[in-house]
């Protein structure tokens, strides 16, 4: 299986403008340090980490919303972003995004019809009514929802619309930025099942970032665990879950709820007994600013 997306030794540093930070800390903030991974065509890759781990920064670098400090990102064997030139705009049609909160990613003044048609209008090839109905059918929504506004739908329905909008241009890769974290648990399961079905039906690849290891493992074939800007562990999802090697991954696995109360209590006791992970335990970034 050929690699669709390849991220190689990606580094992102931020220059601090705060005088307070410069008094007691370096003027460079290491957001991402030497992250590498691949997403094969037709597969799904998940990045797990807490807030501030750098996972969303990786998505921004792939989208060209941030400039690389070092490293290379290629899509289908062609350079998408590096440090030698501008972001390659020819790949924007191949990559789509589903954000965490559809209420902020969907224009509240536009009907669902207009929101779904907008990507094709920008590409100067407006979608037909039949195309829009087919998009809603893909995400299991009735055609009459074309006439409503986002505030008239539930959270799960809005996220389905956001997924349909992401698929409007038939992308090869969809970036999923915490796509179910704002939804109820039962609705989360429905959206994950829908994403699985769409991947089988369309052959699209996913790159998902989330703080929830259990959710990512449910959807993704492979996953990487980020901690303080580094990819500390990666591999097939089943292997990482069954035999986590890094101490941070072990904590994430132990934090996944289980149905058996006795097992859950024992997990919580084990988690509480572990010594805290310290930022000083992280090796220095090999790419100084």
Coordinates of C-alpha atoms in Angstrom, one line a residue:
X1 CA 0.0 0.0 0.0
X2 CA 1.5 3.3 -1.1
X3 CA 2.0 6.2 1.3
X4 CA -0.4 9.1 0.7
X5 CA 1.0 11.5 3.4
X6 CA 4.6 11.4 4.7
X7 CA 5.7 13.7 7.6
X8 CA 9.5 13.6 8.0
X9 CA 11.4 15.0 11.0
X10 CA 9.0 17.9 11.3
X11 CA 10.0 20.7 13.7
X12 CA 8.1 23.9 14.7
X13 CA 9.6 26.5 16.9
X14 CA 7.9 29.7 18.1
X15 CA 9.8 32.8 19.0
X16 CA 8.6 34.2 22.3
X17 CA 7.7 37.8 22.4
X18 CA 7.1 37.8 26.1
X19 CA 9.6 39.7 28.2
X20 CA 8.5 37.6 31.2
X21 CA 9.4 34.4 29.4
X22 CA 12.8 35.7 28.3
X23 CA 13.8 36.4 31.9
X24 CA 13.6 32.8 33.1
X25 CA 13.3 30.6 29.9
X26 CA 14.7 30.5 26.4
X27 CA 13.2 32.8 23.8
X28 CA 12.2 29.8 21.6
X29 CA 9.2 27.6 22.4
X30 CA 9.6 24.1 21.0
X31 CA 6.1 23.3 19.7
X32 CA 6.9 20.2 17.7
X33 CA 10.3 18.3 17.8
X34 CA 11.2 15.8 15.1
X35 CA 7.9 14.2 14.4
X36 CA 7.7 11.6 11.7
X37 CA 4.9 9.3 10.5
X38 CA 3.2 8.1 7.3
X39 CA -0.5 7.6 6.3
X40 CA -0.9 4.9 3.7
X41 CA -3.6 5.5 1.1
X42 CA -7.0 4.2 2.2
X43 CA -5.9 3.9 5.9
X44 CA -6.4 5.9 9.0
X45 CA -3.8 7.3 11.4
X46 CA -4.5 8.7 14.8
X47 CA -2.4 11.1 16.9
X48 CA -3.2 11.1 20.6
X49 CA -2.0 13.6 23.2
X50 CA -3.2 16.1 25.8
X51 CA -3.7 19.8 25.2
X52 CA -0.3 21.4 24.4
X53 CA 1.3 18.2 23.1
X54 CA 1.6 19.6 19.6
X55 CA -0.9 17.4 17.8
X56 CA -3.0 20.3 16.4
X57 CA 0.2 22.1 15.4
X58 CA 1.0 19.1 13.2
X59 CA -2.4 19.5 11.4
X60 CA -1.7 23.2 10.9
X61 CA 1.7 22.5 9.3
X62 CA 0.0 20.0 7.0
X63 CA -2.6 22.6 6.0
X64 CA 0.0 25.3 5.5
X65 CA -1.4 27.4 8.3
X66 CA 2.0 27.3 10.0
X67 CA 5.5 27.4 8.4
X68 CA 7.9 24.6 9.1
X69 CA 11.0 25.3 11.1
X70 CA 12.6 22.1 9.8
X71 CA 11.4 18.9 8.0
X72 CA 9.4 17.9 5.0
X73 CA 5.8 17.0 4.4
X74 CA 4.9 15.2 1.1
X75 CA 1.6 14.1 -0.3
X76 CA 1.5 11.4 -2.9
X77 CA 5.2 11.7 -3.3
X78 CA 5.2 15.4 -4.1
X79 CA 6.5 18.0 -1.6
X80 CA 3.6 19.7 0.1
X81 CA 5.6 21.8 2.6
X82 CA 9.3 22.3 3.5
X83 CA 11.6 25.1 4.5
X84 CA 12.8 26.0 1.0
X85 CA 9.6 27.5 -0.5
X86 CA 5.9 28.3 -0.1
X87 CA 3.2 25.8 0.6
X88 CA 2.2 23.8 -2.5
X89 CA -1.4 25.0 -3.2
X90 CA -2.1 22.3 -5.7
X91 CA -2.9 19.9 -2.9
X92 CA -5.6 21.9 -1.2
X93 CA -8.2 20.1 -3.3
X94 CA -7.0 16.8 -2.1
X95 CA -7.1 17.6 1.6
X96 CA -10.3 18.4 3.7
X97 CA -10.8 19.1 7.4
X98 CA -13.5 18.3 9.9
X99 CA -13.2 20.5 13.0
X100 CA -14.2 19.9 16.6
X101 CA -17.2 22.2 16.7
X102 CA -19.4 22.3 13.6
X103 CA -21.2 25.4 15.0
X104 CA -18.1 27.4 14.4
X105 CA -17.0 25.7 11.1
X106 CA -20.5 26.1 9.5
X107 CA -21.7 29.6 8.7
X108 CA -24.8 30.2 10.8
X109 CA -26.3 32.5 8.1
X110 CA -26.1 29.9 5.4
X111 CA -28.5 27.0 4.8
X112 CA -27.1 23.5 4.7
X113 CA -27.6 23.7 0.9
X114 CA -25.3 26.7 0.6
X115 CA -22.7 25.3 3.0
X116 CA -22.5 22.1 1.0
X117 CA -22.4 23.9 -2.3
X118 CA -19.7 26.5 -1.3
X119 CA -16.6 24.3 -1.9
X120 CA -17.7 23.5 -5.4
X121 CA -18.6 27.2 -6.1
X122 CA -15.1 28.2 -4.9
X123 CA -13.7 25.6 -7.4
X124 CA -15.9 27.2 -10.1
X125 CA -17.8 24.0 -10.7
X126 CA -21.1 24.4 -8.7
X127 CA -22.7 21.2 -7.5
X128 CA -26.1 20.2 -8.7
X129 CA -29.1 19.6 -6.5
X130 CA -28.7 15.9 -7.1
X131 CA -25.1 16.1 -5.9
X132 CA -26.1 17.9 -2.7
X133 CA -28.8 15.3 -2.0
X134 CA -26.3 12.5 -2.6
X135 CA -23.9 14.1 -0.1
X136 CA -26.5 14.2 2.6
X137 CA -27.5 10.6 1.8
X138 CA -23.8 9.6 2.4
X139 CA -24.0 10.9 5.9
X140 CA -27.5 9.4 6.5
X141 CA -29.4 12.7 6.5
X142 CA -32.7 13.4 4.6
X143 CA -32.8 15.7 1.7
X144 CA -35.1 18.2 3.4
X145 CA -32.2 19.2 5.7
X146 CA -30.8 21.2 2.8
X147 CA -33.3 24.0 3.6
X148 CA -32.4 24.4 7.3
X149 CA -29.7 26.4 9.1
X150 CA -27.1 24.8 11.5
X151 CA -28.8 26.0 14.7
X152 CA -31.9 24.0 13.7
X153 CA -29.9 20.7 13.9
X154 CA -28.5 18.7 16.8
X155 CA -24.8 18.4 17.5
X156 CA -24.5 15.0 15.8
X157 CA -26.5 16.2 12.8
X158 CA -24.3 19.3 12.4
X159 CA -21.2 17.1 12.5
X160 CA -22.6 14.9 9.8
X161 CA -23.1 18.0 7.7
X162 CA -19.5 19.0 8.3
X163 CA -18.3 15.5 7.2
X164 CA -20.5 15.8 4.1
X165 CA -19.0 19.2 3.3
X166 CA -15.5 17.8 3.7
X167 CA -16.3 15.1 1.2
X168 CA -17.8 17.5 -1.3
X169 CA -14.6 17.8 -3.4
X170 CA -13.8 14.1 -3.1
X171 CA -10.5 14.5 -1.2
X172 CA -7.9 11.8 -0.8
X173 CA -7.2 12.8 2.8
X174 CA -9.5 14.1 5.6
X175 CA -8.0 15.7 8.7
X176 CA -10.2 15.1 11.7
X177 CA -9.5 17.6 14.5
X178 CA -11.2 16.2 17.7
X179 CA -14.3 15.4 15.5
X180 CA -16.4 13.8 18.3
X181 CA -15.2 15.4 21.5
X182 CA -18.0 17.9 21.7
X183 CA -20.7 15.1 21.3
X184 CA -22.5 12.8 23.7
X185 CA -21.0 9.3 24.0
X186 CA -23.9 7.6 22.1
X187 CA -23.5 10.2 19.2
X188 CA -19.8 9.7 19.2
X189 CA -20.3 6.0 18.5
X190 CA -22.6 6.9 15.6
X191 CA -20.1 9.3 14.0
X192 CA -17.2 6.9 14.4
X193 CA -19.3 4.2 12.7
X194 CA -20.2 6.6 9.9
X195 CA -16.6 7.6 9.4
X196 CA -15.6 3.9 9.1
X197 CA -18.4 3.2 6.6
X198 CA -17.4 6.3 4.5
X199 CA -13.7 5.1 4.4
X200 CA -14.8 1.7 3.1
X201 CA -17.1 3.3 0.6
X202 CA -14.9 6.1 -0.8
X203 CA -11.4 4.9 0.0
X204 CA -10.5 8.2 1.7
X205 CA -7.7 8.3 4.2
X206 CA -8.0 9.8 7.7
X207 CA -5.5 11.6 9.9
X208 CA -7.2 12.1 13.3
X209 CA -6.0 14.0 16.4
X210 CA -7.7 13.6 19.8
X211 CA -7.0 13.5 23.5
X212 CA -9.1 10.3 23.8
X213 CA -7.0 7.2 23.1
X214 CA -10.1 5.0 23.2
X215 CA -11.9 6.9 20.4
X216 CA -8.8 7.1 18.2
X217 CA -8.2 3.3 18.6
X218 CA -11.8 2.7 17.6
X219 CA -11.3 4.4 14.2
X220 CA -7.6 4.2 13.3
X221 CA -5.4 1.4 12.1
X222 CA -2.2 3.0 13.4
X223 CA -1.6 5.6 16.0
X224 CA 1.1 7.8 17.4
X225 CA 1.3 9.2 20.9
X226 CA 2.6 12.8 21.4
X227 CA 3.9 14.2 24.6
X228 CA 5.4 17.7 25.0
X229 CA 5.9 18.1 21.2
X230 CA 7.4 14.6 20.6
X231 CA 6.1 11.4 19.1
X232 CA 7.0 9.1 22.0
X233 CA 5.4 6.0 20.7
X234 CA 3.8 4.7 17.4
X235 CA 2.6 1.5 15.9
X236 CA -0.5 -0.5 15.0
X237 CA -3.4 0.5 17.3
X238 CA -3.9 -2.9 18.7
X239 CA -0.3 -3.3 19.7
X240 CA 0.0 0.1 21.3
X241 CA -3.2 -0.6 23.3
X242 CA -2.2 -4.1 24.4
X243 CA 1.5 -3.4 25.2
X244 CA 2.2 0.3 25.6
X245 CA 5.9 0.9 25.9
X246 CA 6.2 4.6 27.0
X247 CA 5.1 5.7 30.5
X248 CA 2.8 8.4 29.1
X249 CA 1.1 5.8 26.8
X250 CA 0.6 3.5 29.8
X251 CA -1.2 6.3 31.6
X252 CA -3.4 7.0 28.6
X253 CA -4.4 3.3 28.4
X254 CA -5.1 3.1 32.1
X255 CA -7.4 6.1 31.8
X256 CA -9.7 4.4 29.3
X257 CA -12.9 3.5 31.2
X258 CA -14.0 -0.1 31.4
X259 CA -17.4 -1.6 32.3
X260 CA -16.2 -3.8 35.1
X261 CA -16.3 -1.7 38.3
X262 CA -13.6 -3.7 40.1
X263 CA -11.3 -3.5 37.1
X264 CA -12.0 0.2 36.9
X265 CA -11.2 0.8 40.6
X266 CA -7.9 -1.1 40.2
X267 CA -7.0 0.9 37.2
X268 CA -7.6 4.2 39.0
X269 CA -5.5 3.0 42.0
X270 CA -2.7 2.0 39.7
X271 CA -2.9 5.3 37.9
X272 CA -2.9 7.3 41.1
X273 CA 0.1 5.4 42.4
X274 CA 2.3 6.2 39.4
X275 CA 4.9 8.9 39.9
X276 CA 4.1 12.1 37.9
X277 CA 5.8 12.6 34.5
X278 CA 8.0 15.6 34.5
X279 CA 8.8 17.9 31.6
X280 CA 12.5 17.5 32.5
X281 CA 12.2 13.8 31.6
X282 CA 11.7 14.8 27.9
X283 CA 15.0 14.7 25.9
X284 CA 16.0 18.0 24.5
X285 CA 14.8 18.9 21.0
X286 CA 17.6 17.8 18.6
X287 CA 16.9 20.9 16.5
X288 CA 17.8 24.0 18.5
X289 CA 16.2 27.3 17.6

